[in-house]
CSV table of C-alpha atoms in Angstrom, one decimal:
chain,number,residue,atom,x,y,z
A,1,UNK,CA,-11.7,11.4,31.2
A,2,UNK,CA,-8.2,13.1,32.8
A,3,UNK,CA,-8.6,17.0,32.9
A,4,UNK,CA,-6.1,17.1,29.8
A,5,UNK,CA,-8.2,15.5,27.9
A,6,UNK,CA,-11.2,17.8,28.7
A,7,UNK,CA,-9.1,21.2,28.1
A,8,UNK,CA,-8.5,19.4,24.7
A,9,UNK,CA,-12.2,19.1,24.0
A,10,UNK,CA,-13.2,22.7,25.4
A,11,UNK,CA,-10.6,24.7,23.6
A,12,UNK,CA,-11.7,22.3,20.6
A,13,UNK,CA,-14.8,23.1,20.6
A,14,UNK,CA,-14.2,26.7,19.9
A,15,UNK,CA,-11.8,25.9,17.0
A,16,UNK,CA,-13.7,23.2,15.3
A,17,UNK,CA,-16.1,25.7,13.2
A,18,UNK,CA,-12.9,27.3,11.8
A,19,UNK,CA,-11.7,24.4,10.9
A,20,UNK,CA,-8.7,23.7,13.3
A,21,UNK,CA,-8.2,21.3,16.3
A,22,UNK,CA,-5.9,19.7,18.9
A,23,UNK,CA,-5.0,16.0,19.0
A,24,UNK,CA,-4.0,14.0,21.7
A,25,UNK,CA,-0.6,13.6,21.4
A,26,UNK,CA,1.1,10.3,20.5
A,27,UNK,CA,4.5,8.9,20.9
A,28,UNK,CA,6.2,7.3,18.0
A,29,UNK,CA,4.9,3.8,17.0
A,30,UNK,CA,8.1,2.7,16.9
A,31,UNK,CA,9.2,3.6,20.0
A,32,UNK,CA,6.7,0.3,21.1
A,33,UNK,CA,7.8,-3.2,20.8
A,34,UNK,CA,7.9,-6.2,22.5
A,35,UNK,CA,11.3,-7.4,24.0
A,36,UNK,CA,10.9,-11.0,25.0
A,37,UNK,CA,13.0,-13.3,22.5
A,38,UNK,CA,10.5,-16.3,23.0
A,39,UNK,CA,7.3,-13.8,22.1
A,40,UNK,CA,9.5,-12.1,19.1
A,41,UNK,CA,9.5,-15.9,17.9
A,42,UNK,CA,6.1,-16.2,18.4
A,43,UNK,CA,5.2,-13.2,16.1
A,44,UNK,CA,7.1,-14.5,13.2
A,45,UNK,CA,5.9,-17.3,13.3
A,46,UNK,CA,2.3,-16.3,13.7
A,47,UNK,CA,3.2,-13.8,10.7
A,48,UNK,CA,4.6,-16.8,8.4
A,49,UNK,CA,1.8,-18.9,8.6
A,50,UNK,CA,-1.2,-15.6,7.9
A,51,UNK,CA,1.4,-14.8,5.3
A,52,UNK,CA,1.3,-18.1,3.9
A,53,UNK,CA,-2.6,-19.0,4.3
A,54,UNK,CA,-3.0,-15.6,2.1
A,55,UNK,CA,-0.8,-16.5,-0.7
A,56,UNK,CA,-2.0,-19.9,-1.1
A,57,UNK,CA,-3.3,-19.5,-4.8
A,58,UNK,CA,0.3,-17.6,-5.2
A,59,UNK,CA,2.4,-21.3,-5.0
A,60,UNK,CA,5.4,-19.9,-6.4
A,61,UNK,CA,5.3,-17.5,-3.4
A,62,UNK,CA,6.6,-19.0,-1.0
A,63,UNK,CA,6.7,-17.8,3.0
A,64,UNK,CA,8.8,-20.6,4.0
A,65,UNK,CA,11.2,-19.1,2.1
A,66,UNK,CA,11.8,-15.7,4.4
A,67,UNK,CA,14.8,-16.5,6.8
A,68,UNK,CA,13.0,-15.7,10.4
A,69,UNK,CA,16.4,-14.4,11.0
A,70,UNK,CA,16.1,-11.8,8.2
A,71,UNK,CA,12.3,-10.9,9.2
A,72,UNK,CA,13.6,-10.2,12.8
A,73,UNK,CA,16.8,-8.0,11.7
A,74,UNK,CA,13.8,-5.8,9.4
A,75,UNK,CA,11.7,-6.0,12.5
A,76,UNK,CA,15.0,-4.4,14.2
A,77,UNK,CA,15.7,-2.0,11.7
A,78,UNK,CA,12.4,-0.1,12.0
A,79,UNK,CA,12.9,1.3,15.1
A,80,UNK,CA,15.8,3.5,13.2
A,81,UNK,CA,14.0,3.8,10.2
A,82,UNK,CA,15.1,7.5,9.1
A,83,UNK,CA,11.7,8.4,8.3
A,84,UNK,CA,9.6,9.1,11.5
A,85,UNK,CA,5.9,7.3,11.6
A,86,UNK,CA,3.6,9.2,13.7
A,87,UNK,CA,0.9,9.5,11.2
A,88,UNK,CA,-0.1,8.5,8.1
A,89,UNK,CA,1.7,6.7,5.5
A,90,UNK,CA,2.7,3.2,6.1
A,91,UNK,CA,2.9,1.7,9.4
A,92,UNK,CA,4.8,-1.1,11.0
A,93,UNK,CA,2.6,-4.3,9.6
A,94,UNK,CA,2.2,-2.5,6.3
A,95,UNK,CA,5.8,-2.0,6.1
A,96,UNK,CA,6.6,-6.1,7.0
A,97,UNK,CA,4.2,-6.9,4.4
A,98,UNK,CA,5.6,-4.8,1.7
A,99,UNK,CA,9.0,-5.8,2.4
A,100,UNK,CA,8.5,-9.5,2.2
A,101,UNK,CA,6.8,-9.4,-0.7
A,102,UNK,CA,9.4,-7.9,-2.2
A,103,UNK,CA,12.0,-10.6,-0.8
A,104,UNK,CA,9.7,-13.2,-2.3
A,105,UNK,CA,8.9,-11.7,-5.5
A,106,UNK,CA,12.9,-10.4,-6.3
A,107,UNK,CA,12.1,-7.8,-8.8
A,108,UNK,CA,14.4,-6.7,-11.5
A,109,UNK,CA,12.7,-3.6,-10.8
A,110,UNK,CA,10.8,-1.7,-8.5
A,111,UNK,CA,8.6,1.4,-9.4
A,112,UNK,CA,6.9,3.2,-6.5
A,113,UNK,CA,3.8,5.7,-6.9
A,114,UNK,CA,2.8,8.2,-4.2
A,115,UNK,CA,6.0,8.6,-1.9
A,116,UNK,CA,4.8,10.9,0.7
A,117,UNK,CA,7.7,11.3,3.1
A,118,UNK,CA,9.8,8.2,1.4
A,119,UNK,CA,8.6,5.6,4.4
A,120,UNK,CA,8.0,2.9,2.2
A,121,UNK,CA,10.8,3.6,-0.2
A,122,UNK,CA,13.1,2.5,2.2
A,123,UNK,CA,11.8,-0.6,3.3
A,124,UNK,CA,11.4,-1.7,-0.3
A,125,UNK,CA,15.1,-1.2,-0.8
A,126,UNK,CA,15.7,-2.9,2.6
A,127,UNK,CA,14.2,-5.9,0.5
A,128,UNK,CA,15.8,-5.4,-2.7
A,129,UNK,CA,18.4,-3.5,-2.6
A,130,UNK,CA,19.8,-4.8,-5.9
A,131,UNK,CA,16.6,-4.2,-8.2
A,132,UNK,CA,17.1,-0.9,-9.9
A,133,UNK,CA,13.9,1.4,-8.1
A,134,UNK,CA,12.2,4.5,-9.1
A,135,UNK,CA,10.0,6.7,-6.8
A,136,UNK,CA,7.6,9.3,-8.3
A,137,UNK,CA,5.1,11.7,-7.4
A,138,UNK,CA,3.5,14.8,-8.8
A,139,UNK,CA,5.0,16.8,-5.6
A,140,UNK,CA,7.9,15.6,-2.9
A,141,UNK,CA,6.4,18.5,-0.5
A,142,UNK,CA,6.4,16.2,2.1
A,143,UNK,CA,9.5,14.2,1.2
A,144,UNK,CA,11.5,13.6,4.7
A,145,UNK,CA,14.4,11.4,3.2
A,146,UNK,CA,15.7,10.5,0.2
A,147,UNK,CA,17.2,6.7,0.1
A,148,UNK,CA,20.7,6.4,-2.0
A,149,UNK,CA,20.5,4.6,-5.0
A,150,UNK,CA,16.7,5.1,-5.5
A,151,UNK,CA,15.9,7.3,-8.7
A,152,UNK,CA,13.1,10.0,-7.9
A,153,UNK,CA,11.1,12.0,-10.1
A,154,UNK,CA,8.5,14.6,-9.4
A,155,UNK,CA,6.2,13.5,-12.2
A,156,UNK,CA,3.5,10.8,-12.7
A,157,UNK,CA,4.6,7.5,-13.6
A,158,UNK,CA,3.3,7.3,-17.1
A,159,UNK,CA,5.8,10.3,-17.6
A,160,UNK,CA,8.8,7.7,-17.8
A,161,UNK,CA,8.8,4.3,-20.0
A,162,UNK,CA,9.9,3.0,-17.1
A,163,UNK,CA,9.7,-0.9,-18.2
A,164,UNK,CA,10.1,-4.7,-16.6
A,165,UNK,CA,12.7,-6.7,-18.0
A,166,UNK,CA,10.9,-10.0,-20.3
A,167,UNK,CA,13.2,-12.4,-18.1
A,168,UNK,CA,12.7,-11.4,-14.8
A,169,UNK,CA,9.5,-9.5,-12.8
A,170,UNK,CA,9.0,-6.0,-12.0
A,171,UNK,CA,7.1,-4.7,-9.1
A,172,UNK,CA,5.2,-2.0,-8.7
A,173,UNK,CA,3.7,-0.3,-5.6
A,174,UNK,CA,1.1,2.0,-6.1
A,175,UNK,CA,0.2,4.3,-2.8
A,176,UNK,CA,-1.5,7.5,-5.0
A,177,UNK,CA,-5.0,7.5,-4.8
A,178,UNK,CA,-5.4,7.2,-8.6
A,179,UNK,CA,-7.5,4.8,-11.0
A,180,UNK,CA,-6.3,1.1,-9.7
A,181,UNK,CA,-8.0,0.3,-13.1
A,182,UNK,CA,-5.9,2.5,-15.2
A,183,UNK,CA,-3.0,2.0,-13.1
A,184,UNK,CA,-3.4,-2.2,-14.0
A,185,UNK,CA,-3.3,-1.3,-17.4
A,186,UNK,CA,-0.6,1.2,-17.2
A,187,UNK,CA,1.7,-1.5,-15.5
A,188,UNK,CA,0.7,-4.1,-18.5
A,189,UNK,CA,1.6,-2.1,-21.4
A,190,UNK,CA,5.1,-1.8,-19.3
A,191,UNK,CA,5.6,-5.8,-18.8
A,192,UNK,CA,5.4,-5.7,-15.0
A,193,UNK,CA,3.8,-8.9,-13.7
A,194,UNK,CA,3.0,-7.9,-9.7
A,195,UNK,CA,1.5,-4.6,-8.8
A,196,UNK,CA,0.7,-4.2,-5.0
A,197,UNK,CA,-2.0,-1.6,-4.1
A,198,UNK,CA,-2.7,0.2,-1.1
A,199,UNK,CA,-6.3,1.3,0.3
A,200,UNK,CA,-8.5,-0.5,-2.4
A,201,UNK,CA,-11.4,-0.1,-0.4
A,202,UNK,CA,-14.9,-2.0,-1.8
A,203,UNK,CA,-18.0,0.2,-2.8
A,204,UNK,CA,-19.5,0.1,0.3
A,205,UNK,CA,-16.8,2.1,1.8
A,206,UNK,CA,-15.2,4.7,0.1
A,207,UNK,CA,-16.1,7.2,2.4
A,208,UNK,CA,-13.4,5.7,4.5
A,209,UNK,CA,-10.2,7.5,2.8
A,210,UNK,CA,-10.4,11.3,2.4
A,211,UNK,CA,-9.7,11.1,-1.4
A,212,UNK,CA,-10.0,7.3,-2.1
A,213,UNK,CA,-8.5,6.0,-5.2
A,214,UNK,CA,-11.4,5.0,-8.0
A,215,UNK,CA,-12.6,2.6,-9.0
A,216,UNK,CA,-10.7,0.0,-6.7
A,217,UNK,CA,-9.1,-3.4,-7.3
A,218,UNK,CA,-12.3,-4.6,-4.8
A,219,UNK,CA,-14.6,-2.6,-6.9
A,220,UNK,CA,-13.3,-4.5,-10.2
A,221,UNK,CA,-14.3,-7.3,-9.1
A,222,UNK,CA,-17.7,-7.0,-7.2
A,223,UNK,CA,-20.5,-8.4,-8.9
A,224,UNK,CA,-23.1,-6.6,-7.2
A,225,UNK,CA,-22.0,-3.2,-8.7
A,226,UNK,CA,-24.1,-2.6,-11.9
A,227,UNK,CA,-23.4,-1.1,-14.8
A,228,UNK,CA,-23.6,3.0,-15.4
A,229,UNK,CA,-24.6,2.6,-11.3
A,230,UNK,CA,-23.8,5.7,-9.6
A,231,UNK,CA,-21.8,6.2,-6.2
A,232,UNK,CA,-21.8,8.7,-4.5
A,233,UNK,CA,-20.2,9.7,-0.8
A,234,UNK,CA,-18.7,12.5,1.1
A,235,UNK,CA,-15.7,12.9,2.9
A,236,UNK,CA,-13.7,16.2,4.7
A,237,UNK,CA,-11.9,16.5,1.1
A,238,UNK,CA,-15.6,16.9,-0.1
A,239,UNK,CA,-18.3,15.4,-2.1
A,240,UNK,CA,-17.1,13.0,-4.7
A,241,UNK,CA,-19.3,10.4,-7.2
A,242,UNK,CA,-18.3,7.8,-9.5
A,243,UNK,CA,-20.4,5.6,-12.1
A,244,UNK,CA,-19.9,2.3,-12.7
A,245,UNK,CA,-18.2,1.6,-16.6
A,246,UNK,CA,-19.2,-2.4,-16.6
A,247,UNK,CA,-17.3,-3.0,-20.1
A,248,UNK,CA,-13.9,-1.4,-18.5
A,249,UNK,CA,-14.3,-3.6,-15.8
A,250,UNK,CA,-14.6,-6.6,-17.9
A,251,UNK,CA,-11.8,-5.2,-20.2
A,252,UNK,CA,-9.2,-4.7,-17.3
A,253,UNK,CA,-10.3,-7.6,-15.6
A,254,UNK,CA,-8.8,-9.6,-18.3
A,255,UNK,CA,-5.1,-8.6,-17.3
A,256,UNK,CA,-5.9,-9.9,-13.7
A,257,UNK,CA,-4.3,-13.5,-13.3
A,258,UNK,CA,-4.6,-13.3,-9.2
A,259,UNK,CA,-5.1,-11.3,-6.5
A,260,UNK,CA,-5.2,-11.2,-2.4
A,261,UNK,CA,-5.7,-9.1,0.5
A,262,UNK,CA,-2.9,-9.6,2.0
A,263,UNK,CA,-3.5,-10.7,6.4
A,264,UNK,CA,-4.7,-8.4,8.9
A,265,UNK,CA,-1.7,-8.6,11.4
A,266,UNK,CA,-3.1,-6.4,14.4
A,267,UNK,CA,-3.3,-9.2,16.7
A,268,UNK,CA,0.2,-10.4,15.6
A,269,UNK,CA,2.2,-7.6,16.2
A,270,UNK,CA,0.2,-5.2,17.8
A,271,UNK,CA,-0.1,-2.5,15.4
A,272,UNK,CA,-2.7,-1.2,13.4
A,273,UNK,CA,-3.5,-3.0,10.2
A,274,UNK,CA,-2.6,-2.5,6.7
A,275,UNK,CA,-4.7,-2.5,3.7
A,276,UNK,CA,-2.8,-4.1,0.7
A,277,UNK,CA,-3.9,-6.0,-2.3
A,278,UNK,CA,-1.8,-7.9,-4.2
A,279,UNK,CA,-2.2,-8.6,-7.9
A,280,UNK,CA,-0.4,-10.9,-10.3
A,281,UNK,CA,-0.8,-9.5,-13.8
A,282,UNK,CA,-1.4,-12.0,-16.9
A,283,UNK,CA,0.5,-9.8,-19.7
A,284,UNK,CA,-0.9,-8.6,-23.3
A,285,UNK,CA,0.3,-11.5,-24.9
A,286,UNK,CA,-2.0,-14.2,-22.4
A,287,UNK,CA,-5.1,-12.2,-22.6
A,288,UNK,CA,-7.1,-12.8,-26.3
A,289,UNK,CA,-10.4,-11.0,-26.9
């Protein structure tokens, strides 16, 4: 251990009980990249094919289709993204994921819940910068940049009928620790057809996010959960508890056509990995009682 690092933990020690502490500090994440053209290749490459091998029950979703000239330029473009990623938020491979799935879905239009400090609102208009995209939130407190041509509101979603045109799909990207059940049903009654979550963690590990969203796209389709079962776990943010409504399960599972996790990419790129679930939604008008 280098003598920083136990400072760190002495004067730490003294602060933890009120609650405070020092981390180690860390540069940028994208300030780290490899440079070598033929290893560059190599990752896109890599990424294509665990893109692909994801999506396979999504046929009209093509990988193949992504230019590896356009995922390189993105790739590129990161390292002067205007909103810094230190911590929290999306990261690199969350932010390659998002963005091709955007390329490959081409929404009409893109609604985005939980911006935090508007990371991830750029990169979806890097993707699609002709769909017409919305970015809400209860609070924009920690809003770092504002991306021109995106329309932001400081409300819930639900506060807008915010809709997807009948003839082409809508997209929505929900990063705001709310209901993913209620949010799949929010995003039918509108017509969107793709909704891609992040941090759906499964029962077992909601303890894992300070204030996990619930119930989760995992949890919606567990089995093993039983109905009126009660969770319960703690976190920093508290304790928190959750029982188990089987027939809204059943009820919202209905609306689910497909879904993935989309590829762990930390041995790809380097970076940490991303936790996003993509789901294809069926509509009111293909699900019958």
């Amino acid at each position: 251990m280098s003598w920083k690092a136990q400072v760190r933990r002495s004067i730490n020690a003294l602060l933890e009980p009120a609650g405070f502490t020092f981390s180690r500090f860390a540069p940028e994440i994208r300030c780290r990249h490899m440079d070598t053209p033929a290893i560059r290749q190599r990752q896109i490459s890599d990424f294509k094919q665990a893109l692909a091998h994801s999506l396979a029950n999504f046929p009209h979703l093509n990988p193949a289709a992504l230019p590896d000239a356009a995922i390189a330029e993105f790739l590129q473009s990161l390292a002067h993204c205007p909103v810094e990623q230190t911590r929290g938020g999306g990261g690199v491979n969350a932010a390659l994921l998002l963005w091709s799935m955007a390329r490959l879905i081409d929404p009409a239009v893109i609604v985005e819940s939980g911006v935090f400090r508007g990371f991830t609102s750029w990169v979806l208009r890097e993707a699609s910068p002709g769909a017409e995209q919305y970015a809400f939130d209860i609070t924009f407190a920690e809003l770092k940049h504002r991306v021109q041509g995106v329309h932001y509101v400081e409300q819930d979603w639900i506060s807008m009928n915010v809709r997807a045109p009948e003839d082409r799909p809508g997209l929505v990207y929900f990063d705001d620790h709310v209901d993913q059940w209620r949010r799949i049903r929010e995003a039918v009654e509108r017509g969107f057809r793709y909704l891609i979550f992040d941090d759906s963690l499964p029962a077992n590990a909601l303890h894992n996010d300070g204030e996990a969203a619930m119930p989760t796209v995992d949890m919606l389709f567990d089995a093993q959960i039983q109905d009126g079962e009660e969770i319960r776990w703690r976190t920093e943010c508290g304790d928190f508890h959750y029982r188990h409504d089987g027939e809204m399960a059943r009820l919202t599972r209905k609306f689910v056509k497909r879904h993935i996790r989309l590829p762990d990419l930390r041995f790809v790129f380097g970076y940490s990995a991303a936790n996003l679930i993509v789901v294809e939604l069926r509509g009111t008008l293909d699900v019958s009682d």
